[in-house]
Amino acid sequence: MVHLAQLLQQTMRRRRLTAQALAERTGIRTPRIKVLAEDGTAGPIQPTEEELAELAAALELPLPQVLEAARAPAAAPA
């Protein structure tokens, strides 16, 4: 399973989007997007269902894929 942070990082890289650009598309604040892209749901900030839906739409990803990634456990640090 892909973790939310991995999904965001991979998709943002593939689409050549910065956190700032994604913030402008979604209305989610840039620092919040950066934290979600770094920590996913394992960090101190938990995304709301509305934010996940906005991210899915802005990144042109299926909502079920984003929701599943948000539920996936974070990989153990190496």
mmCIF file of C-alpha atoms in Angstrom:
data_model
loop_
_atom_site.group_PDB
_atom_site.id
_atom_site.type_symbol
_atom_site.label_atom_id
_atom_site.label_comp_id
_atom_site.label_asym_id
_atom_site.label_seq_id
_atom_site.Cartn_x
_atom_site.Cartn_y
_atom_site.Cartn_z
ATOM 1 C CA MET A 1 0.000 0.000 0.000
ATOM 2 C CA VAL A 2 1.149 3.506 -0.772
ATOM 3 C CA HIS A 3 1.213 5.923 2.137
ATOM 4 C CA LEU A 4 -0.312 9.377 1.683
ATOM 5 C CA ALA A 5 3.067 11.148 1.834
ATOM 6 C CA GLN A 6 4.451 8.883 -0.899
ATOM 7 C CA LEU A 7 1.391 9.387 -3.083
ATOM 8 C CA LEU A 8 1.543 13.170 -2.736
ATOM 9 C CA GLN A 9 5.285 13.368 -3.353
ATOM 10 C CA GLN A 10 5.186 11.088 -6.391
ATOM 11 C CA THR A 11 2.206 12.803 -7.964
ATOM 12 C CA MET A 12 3.457 16.322 -7.282
ATOM 13 C CA ARG A 13 6.836 15.416 -8.791
ATOM 14 C CA ARG A 14 5.229 13.772 -11.819
ATOM 15 C CA ARG A 15 2.985 16.765 -12.444
ATOM 16 C CA ARG A 16 5.794 19.218 -11.609
ATOM 17 C CA LEU A 17 3.769 20.906 -8.885
ATOM 18 C CA THR A 18 5.195 22.622 -5.844
ATOM 19 C CA ALA A 19 3.386 22.798 -2.535
ATOM 20 C CA GLN A 20 2.669 26.455 -3.339
ATOM 21 C CA ALA A 21 1.090 25.568 -6.688
ATOM 22 C CA LEU A 22 -1.005 22.846 -5.092
ATOM 23 C CA ALA A 23 -2.096 25.265 -2.369
ATOM 24 C CA GLU A 24 -3.268 27.706 -5.025
ATOM 25 C CA ARG A 25 -5.289 24.962 -6.726
ATOM 26 C CA THR A 26 -6.895 23.707 -3.512
ATOM 27 C CA GLY A 27 -7.056 26.567 -1.049
ATOM 28 C CA ILE A 28 -5.193 24.431 1.492
ATOM 29 C CA ARG A 29 -2.379 26.408 3.096
ATOM 30 C CA THR A 30 1.131 25.734 1.745
ATOM 31 C CA PRO A 31 2.674 24.747 5.125
ATOM 32 C CA ARG A 32 -0.118 22.217 5.660
ATOM 33 C CA ILE A 33 0.485 20.654 2.233
ATOM 34 C CA LYS A 34 4.222 20.466 2.954
ATOM 35 C CA VAL A 35 3.584 18.622 6.228
ATOM 36 C CA LEU A 36 1.151 16.206 4.580
ATOM 37 C CA ALA A 37 3.650 15.541 1.772
ATOM 38 C CA GLU A 38 6.425 14.893 4.302
ATOM 39 C CA ASP A 39 4.559 13.017 7.043
ATOM 40 C CA GLY A 40 1.265 11.926 5.530
ATOM 41 C CA THR A 41 -1.074 10.820 8.286
ATOM 42 C CA ALA A 42 1.808 9.741 10.546
ATOM 43 C CA GLY A 43 2.607 13.335 11.454
ATOM 44 C CA PRO A 44 0.991 15.799 13.828
ATOM 45 C CA ILE A 45 -1.465 17.092 11.216
ATOM 46 C CA GLN A 46 -4.314 14.880 10.095
ATOM 47 C CA PRO A 47 -6.021 15.747 6.799
ATOM 48 C CA THR A 48 -9.767 16.187 6.749
ATOM 49 C CA GLU A 49 -11.998 14.302 4.319
ATOM 50 C CA GLU A 50 -12.600 17.614 2.523
ATOM 51 C CA GLU A 51 -8.854 18.228 2.139
ATOM 52 C CA LEU A 52 -8.322 14.718 0.806
ATOM 53 C CA ALA A 53 -11.089 15.286 -1.748
ATOM 54 C CA GLU A 54 -9.530 18.620 -2.781
ATOM 55 C CA LEU A 55 -6.090 17.030 -3.137
ATOM 56 C CA ALA A 56 -7.511 14.179 -5.209
ATOM 57 C CA ALA A 57 -9.266 16.600 -7.545
ATOM 58 C CA ALA A 58 -6.271 18.922 -7.888
ATOM 59 C CA LEU A 59 -3.880 16.037 -8.553
ATOM 60 C CA GLU A 60 -6.369 14.261 -10.839
ATOM 61 C CA LEU A 61 -6.292 11.116 -8.703
ATOM 62 C CA PRO A 62 -9.218 8.836 -7.901
ATOM 63 C CA LEU A 63 -10.637 9.763 -4.499
ATOM 64 C CA PRO A 64 -10.701 6.110 -3.317
ATOM 65 C CA GLN A 65 -6.949 5.865 -3.996
ATOM 66 C CA VAL A 66 -6.259 8.981 -1.910
ATOM 67 C CA LEU A 67 -8.530 7.800 0.913
ATOM 68 C CA GLU A 68 -6.817 4.397 0.958
ATOM 69 C CA ALA A 69 -3.388 6.049 1.072
ATOM 70 C CA ALA A 70 -4.540 8.172 4.018
ATOM 71 C CA ARG A 71 -5.492 4.989 5.904
ATOM 72 C CA ALA A 72 -2.276 3.122 5.034
ATOM 73 C CA PRO A 73 0.196 2.800 7.897
ATOM 74 C CA ALA A 74 3.401 4.758 7.519
ATOM 75 C CA ALA A 75 6.516 2.791 6.642
ATOM 76 C CA ALA A 76 8.901 2.249 9.506
ATOM 77 C CA PRO A 77 11.907 4.564 9.355
ATOM 78 C CA ALA A 78 15.104 2.884 8.192
#
